[in-house]
Amino acid sequence: MHFVIYDVDRPDAGNLRAETRARHLGYLAAYEMHFAGPLLDSDGEMCGSLMVIDLPSRVEAVDFAGGDPYAIAGLFESSSITTFRQVFPPPEN
């Protein structure tokens, strides 16, 4: 099952994203991500994260999101997890 994880950084997070980035990327590397990357504000500065991951259940998606070093460090002001169905391009089986 695909899940979209959408996280918005706290405005007062300062350098927390940069300080935690290496641990965050290492964490993502342990999973099979469809894609992931930073959200950008109107000035092109990182202000959040978007990830699409395939996991067996919502419980595992919640556990994955909660285990992200960014989340553990308190970077996010808000976070949402939504089930997603890929239609285009057609998924490979």
Short mmCIF file of C-alpha atoms in Angstrom, two decimals:
data_model
loop_
_atom_site.label_atom_id
_atom_site.label_comp_id
_atom_site.label_asym_id
_atom_site.label_seq_id
_atom_site.Cartn_x
_atom_site.Cartn_y
_atom_site.Cartn_z
CA MET A 1 0.00 0.00 0.00
CA HIS A 2 1.37 3.45 -0.92
CA PHE A 3 1.47 6.25 1.64
CA VAL A 4 2.17 9.95 1.15
CA ILE A 5 3.90 11.52 4.14
CA TYR A 6 3.70 15.32 4.11
CA ASP A 7 5.63 17.21 6.77
CA VAL A 8 5.87 20.97 7.36
CA ASP A 9 8.85 22.34 9.28
CA ARG A 10 8.43 24.46 12.39
CA PRO A 11 9.18 28.10 11.51
CA ASP A 12 11.55 28.32 14.49
CA ALA A 13 13.50 25.16 13.62
CA GLY A 14 16.62 27.11 12.63
CA ASN A 15 19.47 24.79 11.62
CA LEU A 16 17.75 21.65 12.91
CA ARG A 17 17.11 20.33 9.37
CA ALA A 18 20.78 20.69 8.37
CA GLU A 19 22.01 19.22 11.67
CA THR A 20 19.77 16.15 11.30
CA ARG A 21 19.98 15.66 7.51
CA ALA A 22 22.64 12.90 7.42
CA ARG A 23 20.72 10.75 9.94
CA HIS A 24 17.46 11.40 8.04
CA LEU A 25 18.98 10.32 4.70
CA GLY A 26 20.51 7.23 6.30
CA TYR A 27 17.11 6.32 7.72
CA LEU A 28 15.41 6.70 4.32
CA ALA A 29 18.10 4.56 2.65
CA ALA A 30 17.00 1.59 4.76
CA TYR A 31 13.56 1.67 3.07
CA GLU A 32 12.32 1.30 -0.48
CA MET A 33 11.09 4.81 -1.21
CA HIS A 34 9.14 5.62 -4.39
CA PHE A 35 10.46 9.15 -4.06
CA ALA A 36 11.19 11.72 -1.40
CA GLY A 37 12.44 15.26 -1.17
CA PRO A 38 12.16 18.63 0.52
CA LEU A 39 9.27 21.03 0.14
CA LEU A 40 10.47 24.50 -0.89
CA ASP A 41 9.10 27.90 0.05
CA SER A 42 8.74 30.80 -2.41
CA ASP A 43 12.43 31.66 -1.90
CA GLY A 44 13.55 28.11 -2.70
CA GLU A 45 14.39 27.34 0.93
CA MET A 46 13.54 23.94 2.41
CA CYS A 47 10.40 24.12 4.54
CA GLY A 48 9.17 20.53 4.81
CA SER A 49 9.32 17.02 3.38
CA LEU A 50 7.29 14.86 1.00
CA MET A 51 7.76 11.09 0.87
CA VAL A 52 5.93 8.33 -0.96
CA ILE A 53 6.62 4.87 0.41
CA ASP A 54 5.11 1.41 -0.01
CA LEU A 55 4.41 -0.31 3.32
CA PRO A 56 2.05 -3.15 4.30
CA SER A 57 -0.16 -1.08 6.61
CA ARG A 58 -0.98 2.36 7.98
CA VAL A 59 0.43 1.26 11.35
CA GLU A 60 3.80 0.66 9.69
CA ALA A 61 3.56 4.02 7.89
CA VAL A 62 2.93 5.77 11.22
CA ASP A 63 5.87 3.88 12.77
CA PHE A 64 8.10 4.80 9.81
CA ALA A 65 7.17 8.49 10.01
CA GLY A 66 7.65 8.56 13.78
CA GLY A 67 11.08 6.94 13.49
CA ASP A 68 12.38 9.54 11.04
CA PRO A 69 15.25 11.43 12.70
CA TYR A 70 13.64 14.70 11.58
CA ALA A 71 10.48 13.78 13.50
CA ILE A 72 12.44 12.60 16.53
CA ALA A 73 14.37 15.89 16.57
CA GLY A 74 11.11 17.86 16.58
CA LEU A 75 11.61 19.50 13.18
CA PHE A 76 7.99 19.30 12.06
CA GLU A 77 5.18 21.68 12.91
CA SER A 78 2.67 19.34 11.26
CA SER A 79 2.68 15.93 9.67
CA SER A 80 0.10 13.95 7.71
CA ILE A 81 -0.05 10.43 6.33
CA THR A 82 -2.45 9.66 3.50
CA THR A 83 -3.08 6.44 1.58
CA PHE A 84 -2.30 6.84 -2.12
CA ARG A 85 -3.21 4.81 -5.21
CA GLN A 86 -0.93 5.15 -8.21
CA VAL A 87 -2.83 5.38 -11.50
CA PHE A 88 -0.40 7.06 -13.88
CA PRO A 89 1.96 5.94 -15.05
CA PRO A 90 0.53 2.49 -14.50
CA PRO A 91 2.36 0.76 -11.64
CA GLU A 92 4.70 -2.09 -12.46
CA ASN A 93 3.74 -5.39 -10.84
#
